[in-house]
CSV table of C-alpha atoms in Angstrom, one decimal:
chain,number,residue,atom,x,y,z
A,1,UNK,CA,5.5,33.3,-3.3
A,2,UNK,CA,4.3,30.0,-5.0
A,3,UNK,CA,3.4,27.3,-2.5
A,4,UNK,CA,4.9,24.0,-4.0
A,5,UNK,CA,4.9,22.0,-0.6
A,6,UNK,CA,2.6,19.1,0.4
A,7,UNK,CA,2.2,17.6,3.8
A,8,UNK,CA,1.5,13.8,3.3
A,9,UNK,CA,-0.1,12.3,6.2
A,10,UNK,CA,-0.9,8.6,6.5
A,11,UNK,CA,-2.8,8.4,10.1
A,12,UNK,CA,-2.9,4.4,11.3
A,13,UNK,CA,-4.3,3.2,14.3
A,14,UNK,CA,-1.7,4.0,16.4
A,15,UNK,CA,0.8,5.9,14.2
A,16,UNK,CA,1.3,8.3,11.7
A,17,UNK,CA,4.1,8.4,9.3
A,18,UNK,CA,4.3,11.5,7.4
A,19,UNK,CA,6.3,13.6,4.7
A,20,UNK,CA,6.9,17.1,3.5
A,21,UNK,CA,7.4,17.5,-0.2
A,22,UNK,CA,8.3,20.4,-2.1
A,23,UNK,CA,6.4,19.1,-5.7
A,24,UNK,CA,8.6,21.6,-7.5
A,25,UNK,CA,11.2,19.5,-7.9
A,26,UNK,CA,9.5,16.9,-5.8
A,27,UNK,CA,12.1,16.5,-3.0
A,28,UNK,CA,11.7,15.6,0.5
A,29,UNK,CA,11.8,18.3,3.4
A,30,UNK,CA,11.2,16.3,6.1
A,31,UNK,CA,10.0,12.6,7.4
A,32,UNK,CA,9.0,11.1,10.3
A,33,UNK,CA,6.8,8.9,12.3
A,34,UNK,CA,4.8,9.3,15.2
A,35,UNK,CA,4.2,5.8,16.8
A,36,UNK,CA,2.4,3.8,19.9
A,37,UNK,CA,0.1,6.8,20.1
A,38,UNK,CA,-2.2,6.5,23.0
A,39,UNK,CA,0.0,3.8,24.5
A,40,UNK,CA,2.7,4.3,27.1
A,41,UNK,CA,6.4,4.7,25.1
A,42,UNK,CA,4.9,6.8,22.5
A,43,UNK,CA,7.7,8.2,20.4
A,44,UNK,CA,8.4,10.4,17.7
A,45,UNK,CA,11.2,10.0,15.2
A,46,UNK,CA,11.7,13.3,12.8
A,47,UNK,CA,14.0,13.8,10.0
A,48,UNK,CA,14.6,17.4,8.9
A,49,UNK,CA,16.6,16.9,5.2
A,50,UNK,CA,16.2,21.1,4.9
A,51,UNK,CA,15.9,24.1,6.9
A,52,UNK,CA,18.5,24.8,9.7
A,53,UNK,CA,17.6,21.5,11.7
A,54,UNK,CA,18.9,19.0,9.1
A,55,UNK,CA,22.9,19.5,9.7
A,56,UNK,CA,21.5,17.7,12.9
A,57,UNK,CA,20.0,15.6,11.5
A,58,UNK,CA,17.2,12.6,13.0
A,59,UNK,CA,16.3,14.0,16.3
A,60,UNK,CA,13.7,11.7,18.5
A,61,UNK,CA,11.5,12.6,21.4
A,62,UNK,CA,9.6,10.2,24.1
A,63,UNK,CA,6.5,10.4,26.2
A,64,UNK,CA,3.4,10.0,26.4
A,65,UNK,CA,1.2,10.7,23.0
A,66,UNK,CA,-2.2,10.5,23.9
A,67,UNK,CA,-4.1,10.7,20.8
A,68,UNK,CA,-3.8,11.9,17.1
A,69,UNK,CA,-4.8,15.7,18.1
A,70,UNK,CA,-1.6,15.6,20.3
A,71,UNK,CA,0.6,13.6,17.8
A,72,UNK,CA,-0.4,16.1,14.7
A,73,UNK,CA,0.8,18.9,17.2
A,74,UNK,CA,4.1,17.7,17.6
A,75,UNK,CA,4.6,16.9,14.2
A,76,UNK,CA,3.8,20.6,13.2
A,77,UNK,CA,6.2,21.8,16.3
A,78,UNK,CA,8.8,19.7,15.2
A,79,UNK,CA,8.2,20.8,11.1
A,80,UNK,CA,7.9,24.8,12.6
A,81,UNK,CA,11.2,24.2,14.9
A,82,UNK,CA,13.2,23.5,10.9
A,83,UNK,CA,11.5,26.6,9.5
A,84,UNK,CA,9.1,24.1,7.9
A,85,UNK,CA,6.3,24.9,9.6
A,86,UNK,CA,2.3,24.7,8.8
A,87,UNK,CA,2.0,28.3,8.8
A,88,UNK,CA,4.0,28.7,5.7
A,89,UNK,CA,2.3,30.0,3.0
A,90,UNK,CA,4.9,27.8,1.2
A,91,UNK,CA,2.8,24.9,2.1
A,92,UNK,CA,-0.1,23.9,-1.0
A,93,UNK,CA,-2.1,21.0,0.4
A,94,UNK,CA,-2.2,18.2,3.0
A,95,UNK,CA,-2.8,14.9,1.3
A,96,UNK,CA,-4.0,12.4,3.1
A,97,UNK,CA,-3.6,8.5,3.0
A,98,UNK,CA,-7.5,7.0,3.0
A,99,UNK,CA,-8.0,3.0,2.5
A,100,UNK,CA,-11.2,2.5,1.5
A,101,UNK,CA,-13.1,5.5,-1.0
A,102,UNK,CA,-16.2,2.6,-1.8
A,103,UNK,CA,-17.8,3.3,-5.2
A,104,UNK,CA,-18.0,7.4,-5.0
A,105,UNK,CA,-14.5,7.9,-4.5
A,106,UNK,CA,-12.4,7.1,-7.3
A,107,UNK,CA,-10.2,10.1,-7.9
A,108,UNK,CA,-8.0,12.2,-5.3
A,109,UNK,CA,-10.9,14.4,-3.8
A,110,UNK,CA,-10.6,18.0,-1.8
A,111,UNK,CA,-12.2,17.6,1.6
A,112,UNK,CA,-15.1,19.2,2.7
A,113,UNK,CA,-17.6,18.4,5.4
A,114,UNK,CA,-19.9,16.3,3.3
A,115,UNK,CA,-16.6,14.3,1.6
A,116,UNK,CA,-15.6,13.5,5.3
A,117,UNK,CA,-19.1,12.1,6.4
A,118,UNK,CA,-18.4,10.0,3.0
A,119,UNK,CA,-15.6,9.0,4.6
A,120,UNK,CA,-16.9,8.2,7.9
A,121,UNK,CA,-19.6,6.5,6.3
A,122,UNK,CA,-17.2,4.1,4.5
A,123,UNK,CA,-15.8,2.4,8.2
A,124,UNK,CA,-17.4,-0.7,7.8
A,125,UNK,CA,-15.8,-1.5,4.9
A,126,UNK,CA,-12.4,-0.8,6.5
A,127,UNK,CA,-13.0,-0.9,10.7
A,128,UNK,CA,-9.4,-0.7,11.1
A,129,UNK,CA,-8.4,2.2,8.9
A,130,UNK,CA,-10.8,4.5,8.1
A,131,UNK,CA,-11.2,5.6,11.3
A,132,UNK,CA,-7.8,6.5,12.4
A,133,UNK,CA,-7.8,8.2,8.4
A,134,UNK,CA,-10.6,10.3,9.2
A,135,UNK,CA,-9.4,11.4,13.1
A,136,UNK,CA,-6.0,12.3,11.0
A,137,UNK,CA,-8.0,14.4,8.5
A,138,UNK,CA,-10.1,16.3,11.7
A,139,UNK,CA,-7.3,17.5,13.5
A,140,UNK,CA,-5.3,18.4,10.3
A,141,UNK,CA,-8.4,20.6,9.4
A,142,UNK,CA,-8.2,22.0,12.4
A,143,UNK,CA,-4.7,22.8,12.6
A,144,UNK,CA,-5.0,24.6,9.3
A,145,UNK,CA,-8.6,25.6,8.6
A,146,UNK,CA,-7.8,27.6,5.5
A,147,UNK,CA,-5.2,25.0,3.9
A,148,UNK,CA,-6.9,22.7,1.2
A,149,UNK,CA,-7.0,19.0,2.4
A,150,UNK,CA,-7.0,16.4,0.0
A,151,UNK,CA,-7.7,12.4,0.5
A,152,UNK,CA,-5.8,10.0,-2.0
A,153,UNK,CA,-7.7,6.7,-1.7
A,154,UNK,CA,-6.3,3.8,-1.7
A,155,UNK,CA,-8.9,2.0,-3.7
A,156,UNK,CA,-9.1,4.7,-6.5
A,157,UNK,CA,-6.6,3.4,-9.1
A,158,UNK,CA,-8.7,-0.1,-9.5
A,159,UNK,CA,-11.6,1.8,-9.8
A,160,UNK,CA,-11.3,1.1,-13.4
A,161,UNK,CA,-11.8,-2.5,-13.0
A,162,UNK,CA,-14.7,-3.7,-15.3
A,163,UNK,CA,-17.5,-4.2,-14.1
A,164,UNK,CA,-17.6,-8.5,-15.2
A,165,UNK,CA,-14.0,-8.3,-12.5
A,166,UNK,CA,-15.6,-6.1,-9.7
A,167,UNK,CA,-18.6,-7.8,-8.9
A,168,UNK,CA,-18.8,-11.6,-6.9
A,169,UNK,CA,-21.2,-13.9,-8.2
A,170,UNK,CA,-23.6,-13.6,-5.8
A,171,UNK,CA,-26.8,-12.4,-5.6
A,172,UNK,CA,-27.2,-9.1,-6.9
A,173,UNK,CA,-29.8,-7.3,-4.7
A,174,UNK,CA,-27.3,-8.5,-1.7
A,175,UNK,CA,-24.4,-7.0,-3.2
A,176,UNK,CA,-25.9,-4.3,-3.7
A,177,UNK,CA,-27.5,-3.7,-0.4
A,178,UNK,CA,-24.6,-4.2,1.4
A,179,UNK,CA,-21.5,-2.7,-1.1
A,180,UNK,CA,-20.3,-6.2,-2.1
A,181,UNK,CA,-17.3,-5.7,-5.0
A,182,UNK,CA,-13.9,-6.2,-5.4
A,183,UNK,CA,-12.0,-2.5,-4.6
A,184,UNK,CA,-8.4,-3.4,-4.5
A,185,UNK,CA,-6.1,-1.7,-2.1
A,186,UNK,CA,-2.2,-0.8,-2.8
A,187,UNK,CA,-4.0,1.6,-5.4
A,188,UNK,CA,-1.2,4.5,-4.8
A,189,UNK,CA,2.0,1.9,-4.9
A,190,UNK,CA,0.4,0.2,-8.2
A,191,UNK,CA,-0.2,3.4,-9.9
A,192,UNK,CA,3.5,5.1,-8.9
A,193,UNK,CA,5.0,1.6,-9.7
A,194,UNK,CA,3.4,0.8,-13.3
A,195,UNK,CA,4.3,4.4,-14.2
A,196,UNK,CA,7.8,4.1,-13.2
A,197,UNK,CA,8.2,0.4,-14.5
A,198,UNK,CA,7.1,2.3,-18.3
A,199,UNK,CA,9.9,4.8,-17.8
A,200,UNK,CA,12.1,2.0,-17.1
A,201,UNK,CA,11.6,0.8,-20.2
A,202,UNK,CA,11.2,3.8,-22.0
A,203,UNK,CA,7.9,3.5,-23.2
A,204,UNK,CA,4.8,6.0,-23.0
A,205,UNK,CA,2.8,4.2,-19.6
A,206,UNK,CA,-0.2,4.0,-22.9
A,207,UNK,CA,1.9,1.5,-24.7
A,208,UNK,CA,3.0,-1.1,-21.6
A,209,UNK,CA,1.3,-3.9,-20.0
A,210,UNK,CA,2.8,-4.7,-16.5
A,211,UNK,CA,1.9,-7.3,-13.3
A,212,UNK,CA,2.4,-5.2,-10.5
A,213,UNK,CA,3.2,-7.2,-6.9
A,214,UNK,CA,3.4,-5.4,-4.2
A,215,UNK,CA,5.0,-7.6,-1.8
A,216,UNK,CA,5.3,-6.1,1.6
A,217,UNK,CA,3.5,-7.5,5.1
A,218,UNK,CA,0.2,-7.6,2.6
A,219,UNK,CA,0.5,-8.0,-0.5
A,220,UNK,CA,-1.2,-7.5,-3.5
A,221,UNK,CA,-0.9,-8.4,-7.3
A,222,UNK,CA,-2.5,-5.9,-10.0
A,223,UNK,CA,-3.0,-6.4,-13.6
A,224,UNK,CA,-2.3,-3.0,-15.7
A,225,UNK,CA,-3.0,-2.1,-19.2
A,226,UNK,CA,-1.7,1.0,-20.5
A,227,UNK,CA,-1.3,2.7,-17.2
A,228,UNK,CA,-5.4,1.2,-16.5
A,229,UNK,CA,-5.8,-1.3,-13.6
A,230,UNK,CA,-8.3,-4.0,-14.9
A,231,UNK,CA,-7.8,-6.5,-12.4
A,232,UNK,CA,-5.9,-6.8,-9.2
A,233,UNK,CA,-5.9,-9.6,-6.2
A,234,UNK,CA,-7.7,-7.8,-3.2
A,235,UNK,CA,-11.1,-7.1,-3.0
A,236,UNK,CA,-13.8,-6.4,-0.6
A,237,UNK,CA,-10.7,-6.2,2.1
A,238,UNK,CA,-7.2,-6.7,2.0
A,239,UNK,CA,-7.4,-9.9,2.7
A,240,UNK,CA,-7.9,-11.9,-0.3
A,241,UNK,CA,-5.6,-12.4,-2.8
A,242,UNK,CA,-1.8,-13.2,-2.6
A,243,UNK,CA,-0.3,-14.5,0.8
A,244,UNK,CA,0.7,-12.4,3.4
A,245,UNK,CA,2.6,-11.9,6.3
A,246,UNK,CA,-0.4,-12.6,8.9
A,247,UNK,CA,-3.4,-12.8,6.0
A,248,UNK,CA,-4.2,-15.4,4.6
A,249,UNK,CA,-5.3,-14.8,1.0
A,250,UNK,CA,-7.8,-16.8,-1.0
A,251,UNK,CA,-9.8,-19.1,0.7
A,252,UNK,CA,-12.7,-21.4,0.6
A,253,UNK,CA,-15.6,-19.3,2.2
A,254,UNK,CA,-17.0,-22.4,3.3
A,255,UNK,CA,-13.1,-22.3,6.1
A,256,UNK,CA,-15.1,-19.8,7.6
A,257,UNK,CA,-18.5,-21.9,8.0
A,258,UNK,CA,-16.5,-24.7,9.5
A,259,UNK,CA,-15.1,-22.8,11.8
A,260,UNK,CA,-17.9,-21.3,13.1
A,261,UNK,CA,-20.0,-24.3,13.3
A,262,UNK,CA,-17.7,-27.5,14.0
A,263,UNK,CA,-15.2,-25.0,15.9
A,264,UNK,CA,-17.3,-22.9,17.7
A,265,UNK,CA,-15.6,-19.4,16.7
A,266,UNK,CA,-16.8,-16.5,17.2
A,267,UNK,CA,-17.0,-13.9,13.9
A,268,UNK,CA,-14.4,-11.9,15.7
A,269,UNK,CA,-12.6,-14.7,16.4
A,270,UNK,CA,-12.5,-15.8,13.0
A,271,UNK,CA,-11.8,-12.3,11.6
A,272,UNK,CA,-8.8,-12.5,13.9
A,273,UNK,CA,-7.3,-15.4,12.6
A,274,UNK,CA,-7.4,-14.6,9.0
A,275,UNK,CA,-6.0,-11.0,9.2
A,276,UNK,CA,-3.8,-11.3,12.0
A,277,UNK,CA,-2.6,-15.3,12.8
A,278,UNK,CA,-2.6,-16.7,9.6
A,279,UNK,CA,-0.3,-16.1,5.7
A,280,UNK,CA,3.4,-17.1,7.1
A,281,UNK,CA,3.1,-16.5,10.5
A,282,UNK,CA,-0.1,-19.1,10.6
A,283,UNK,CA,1.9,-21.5,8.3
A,284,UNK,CA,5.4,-20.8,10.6
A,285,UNK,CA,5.1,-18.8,13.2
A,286,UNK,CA,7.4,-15.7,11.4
A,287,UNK,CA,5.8,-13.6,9.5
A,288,UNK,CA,9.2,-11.3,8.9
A,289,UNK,CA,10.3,-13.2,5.2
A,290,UNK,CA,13.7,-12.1,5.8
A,291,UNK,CA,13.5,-14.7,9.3
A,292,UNK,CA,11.3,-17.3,6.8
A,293,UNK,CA,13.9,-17.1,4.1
A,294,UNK,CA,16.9,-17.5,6.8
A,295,UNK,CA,14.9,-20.7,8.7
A,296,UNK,CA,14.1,-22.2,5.1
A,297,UNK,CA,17.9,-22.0,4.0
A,298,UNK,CA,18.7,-23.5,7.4
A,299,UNK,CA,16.3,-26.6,6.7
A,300,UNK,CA,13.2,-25.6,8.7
A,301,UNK,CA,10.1,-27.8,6.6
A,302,UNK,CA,7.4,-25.4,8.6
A,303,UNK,CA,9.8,-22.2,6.7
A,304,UNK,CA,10.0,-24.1,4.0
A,305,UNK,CA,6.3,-25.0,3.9
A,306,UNK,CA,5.1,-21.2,4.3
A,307,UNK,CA,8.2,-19.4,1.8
A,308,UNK,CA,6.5,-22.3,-1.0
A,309,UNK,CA,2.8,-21.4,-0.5
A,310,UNK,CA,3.9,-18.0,-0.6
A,311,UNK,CA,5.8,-18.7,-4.1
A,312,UNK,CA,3.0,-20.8,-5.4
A,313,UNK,CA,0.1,-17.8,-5.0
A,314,UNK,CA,2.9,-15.6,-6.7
A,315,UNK,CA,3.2,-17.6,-9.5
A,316,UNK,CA,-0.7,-18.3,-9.8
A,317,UNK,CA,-1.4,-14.8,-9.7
A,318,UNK,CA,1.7,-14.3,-12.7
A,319,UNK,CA,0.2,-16.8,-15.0
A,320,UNK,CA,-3.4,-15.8,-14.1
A,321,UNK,CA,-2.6,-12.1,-15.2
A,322,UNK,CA,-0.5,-13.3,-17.8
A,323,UNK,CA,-3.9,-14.6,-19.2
A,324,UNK,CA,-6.2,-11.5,-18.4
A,325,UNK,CA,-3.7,-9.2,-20.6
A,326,UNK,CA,-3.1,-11.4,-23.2
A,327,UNK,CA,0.8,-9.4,-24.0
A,328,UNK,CA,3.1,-8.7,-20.7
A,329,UNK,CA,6.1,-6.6,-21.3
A,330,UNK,CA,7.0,-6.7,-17.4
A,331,UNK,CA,6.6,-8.3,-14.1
A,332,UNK,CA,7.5,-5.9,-11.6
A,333,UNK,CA,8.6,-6.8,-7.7
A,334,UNK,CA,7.9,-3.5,-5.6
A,335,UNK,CA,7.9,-3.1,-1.5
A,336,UNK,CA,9.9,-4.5,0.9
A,337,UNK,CA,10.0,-8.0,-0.1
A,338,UNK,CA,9.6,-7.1,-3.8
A,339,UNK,CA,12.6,-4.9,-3.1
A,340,UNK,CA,14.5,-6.7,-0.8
A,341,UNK,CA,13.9,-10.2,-1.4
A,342,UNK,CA,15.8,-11.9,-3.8
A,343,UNK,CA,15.2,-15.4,-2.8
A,344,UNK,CA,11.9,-14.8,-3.5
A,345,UNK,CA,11.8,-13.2,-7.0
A,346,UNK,CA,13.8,-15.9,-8.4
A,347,UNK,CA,11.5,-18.3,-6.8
A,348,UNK,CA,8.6,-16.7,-8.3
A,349,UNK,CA,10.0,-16.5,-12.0
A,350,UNK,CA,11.4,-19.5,-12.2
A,351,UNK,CA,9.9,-22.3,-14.1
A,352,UNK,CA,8.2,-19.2,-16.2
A,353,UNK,CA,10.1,-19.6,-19.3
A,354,UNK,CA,7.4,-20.8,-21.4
A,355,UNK,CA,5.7,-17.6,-20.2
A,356,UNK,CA,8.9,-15.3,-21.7
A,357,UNK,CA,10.4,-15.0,-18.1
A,358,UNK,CA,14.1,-15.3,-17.6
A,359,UNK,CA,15.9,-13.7,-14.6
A,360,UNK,CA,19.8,-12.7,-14.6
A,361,UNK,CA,20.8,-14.2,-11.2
A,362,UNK,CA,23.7,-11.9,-10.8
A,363,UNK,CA,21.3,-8.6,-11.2
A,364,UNK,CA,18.8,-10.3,-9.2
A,365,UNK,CA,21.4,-10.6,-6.1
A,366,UNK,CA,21.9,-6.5,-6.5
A,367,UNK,CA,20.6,-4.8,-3.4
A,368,UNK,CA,19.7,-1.0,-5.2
A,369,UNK,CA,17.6,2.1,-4.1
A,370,UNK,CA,17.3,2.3,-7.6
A,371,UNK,CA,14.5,0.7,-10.5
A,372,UNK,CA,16.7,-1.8,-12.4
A,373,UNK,CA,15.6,-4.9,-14.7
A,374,UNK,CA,17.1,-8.1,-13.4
A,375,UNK,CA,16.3,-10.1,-16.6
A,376,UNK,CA,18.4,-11.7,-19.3
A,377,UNK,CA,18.6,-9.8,-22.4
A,378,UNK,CA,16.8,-12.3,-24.6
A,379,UNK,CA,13.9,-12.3,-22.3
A,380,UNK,CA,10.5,-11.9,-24.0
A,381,UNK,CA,9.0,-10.3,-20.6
A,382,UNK,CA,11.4,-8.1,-18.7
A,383,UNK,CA,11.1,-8.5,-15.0
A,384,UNK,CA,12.0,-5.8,-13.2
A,385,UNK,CA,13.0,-4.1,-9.4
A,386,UNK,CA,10.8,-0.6,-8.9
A,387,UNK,CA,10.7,0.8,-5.5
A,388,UNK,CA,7.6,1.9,-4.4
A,389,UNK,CA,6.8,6.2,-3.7
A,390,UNK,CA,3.4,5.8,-2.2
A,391,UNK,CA,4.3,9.8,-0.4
A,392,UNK,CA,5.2,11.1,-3.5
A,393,UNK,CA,2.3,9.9,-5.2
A,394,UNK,CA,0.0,11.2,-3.3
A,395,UNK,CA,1.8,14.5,-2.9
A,396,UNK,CA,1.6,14.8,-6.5
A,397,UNK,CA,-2.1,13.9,-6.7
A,398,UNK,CA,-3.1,16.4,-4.3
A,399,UNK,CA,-0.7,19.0,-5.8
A,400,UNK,CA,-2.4,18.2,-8.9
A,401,UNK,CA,-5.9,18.7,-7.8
A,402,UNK,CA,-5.5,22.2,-5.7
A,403,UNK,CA,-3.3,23.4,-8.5
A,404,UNK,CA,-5.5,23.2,-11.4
């Protein structure tokens, strides 16, 4: 029997979402999420879409979840209780979601004990993800000792960045002491999404040039050439760049100074404010752009005031990539605002004509599961709807690796 199936497993701080794939013809087994883990109201939500549980479909169990050991185990009850269990010898590879693979890690790697103390050794740069990526990765290993486990990184597809793009301007010696660079994040959505977008158009991913936005609660812009990321809006951290829903995006270092030293903040205090009370919540007090867009149309000025900074880095960040490739052949919304938002993708493309950009309002208003193009015909630069597979990419990067 070939094995064919991958376990994607994105471990968060307090959740894990995950997927079973069969990469033979790359359909979905199963989903679910395991949430509020080590909190009380833990709950698990599984989806069986094969095996003898999915004529019941969703099924949902509540109680206490104490850690990501305990989660993993009820996952792999609930997958063995559809006949999808992780005993199969059906089942190729887990692939697991990491955030931040530094400067060593920029290709989907097989774990071993010396790649997870790479890992571990990579939590400063990503305190709030890397940890719960590696615990998700131990207990997976231990649940299947034999199985190959693979981590997808998150920063891996900007890896190609050159060098002139990656680095700040500062000193060198202190960047280099201390892993200063630009990484990127998003890297899985940007690479399934600028691969899809040249199918869309069908062209070979060598031949097109597409700005990526990945527009969900963060949010981040890439530019990619021929299927190549060589620029994109995050960097040491998710938090610069576009926007957000609680992030602020670019901002004057010297905020941070005067914060500290005028305001009396503490560093945590200030790290709090700019990843968590700040983008639209900090502007209006919502950080859900579906509630921003409704208090806007209703004639809210702080909504109004947050949904127009939000437009305004969107458009910067379209122009400025505009720029770094030179000749665009698509701007492509992805994630839930990208997919969902309308309001906001005609905000951001209009006034772009000079830059080739014309959107058809009527495809725009289209709510699709599918990748459509909602510009006119005579556009020079297609614009274009692409939701995002960040599961199936990584299943098919891990599949990749263990099956060559």
């Amino acid at each position: 029997m070939t094995a064919t199936r991958v376990l994607v497993l994105n471990s968060g701080s307090s959740s894990v979402k995950y997927q079973l794939l069969d990469m033979a013809d790359s359909s979905r087994l199963a989903v679910g999420l395991v949430e509020r883990i080590g909190e009380e109201g833990s709950r698990l939500v599984h989806e069986p879409l094969a095996g003898p549980g999915a004529a019941d479909g969703r099924r949902e169990r509540t109680g206490a979840i104490a850690d990501h050991a305990q989660a993993l185990r009820a996952v792999a009850e609930e997958l063995a209780a559809d006949g999808l269990g992780l005993d199969s010898p059906e089942l190729a590879a887990v692939g697991h979601r990491v955030v931040h693979g530094g400067t060593r890690f920029t290709a989907p790697t097989v774990i071993d004990d010396e790649v997870l103390a790479e890992i571990r050794s990579l939590i400063p740069l990503a305190p709030l993800h890397n940890p719960a990526n590696v615990t998700g990765i131990e207990v997976a290993r231990e649940l299947r000792a034999d199985l190959p486990q693979v981590a997808v990184f998150d920063t891996a597809f900007h890896s190609t960045m050159p060098e002139h793009v990656a680095r700040y301007a500062i000193d060198a010696a202190t960047a280099e002491k201390y892993s200063i660079r630009r990484y990127g994040f998003h890297g899985t959505s940007h690479a399934y999404v600028s691969r899809a977008t040249a199918a869309l158009l069908g062209k070979a991913v060598e031949d097109v040039n597409v700005i990526v936005l990945h527009l969900g609660n963060g949010a981040s812009a890439s530019a990619v050439r021929g299927g190549v990321c060589v620029e994109t809006s995050m960097g040491l951290t998710p938090l610069e760049g576009l926007v957000m829903g609680t992030r602020s995006g670019d901002l004057d270092p010297a905020v941070i100074f005067h914060l500290a030293r005028v305001g009396g903040l503490s560093v945590d205090e200030i790290d709090s404010l700019l990843n968590k009370k700040s983008g639209l919540l900090g502007l209006c007090g919502d950080n859900d752009m579906r509630e921003v867009t409704r208090r806007a149309e209703a004639g809210d000025e702080s909504a109004r005031l947050a949904l127009a900074a939000y437009v305004h880095r969107l458009k910067k960040y379209i122009g400025a990539y505009t720029a770094v490739l030179g000749r665009v052949d698509a701007v492509v919304f992805t994630a839930g605002v990208g997919e969902n938002a309308a309001v906001v993708r005609e905000a951001a493309v209009s006034g772009l004509e000079e830059l080739g950009l014309a959107l058809d309002l009527e495809a725009n208003a289209v709510r699709s599961p599918e990748p459509r193009l909602i510009s006119t015909d005579y556009a020079r630069v297609a614009v274009a709807v692409v939701p995002t597979d960040e599961e199936l990419e990584i299943a098919t990067q891990a599949y990749a690796l263990v099956t060559q």
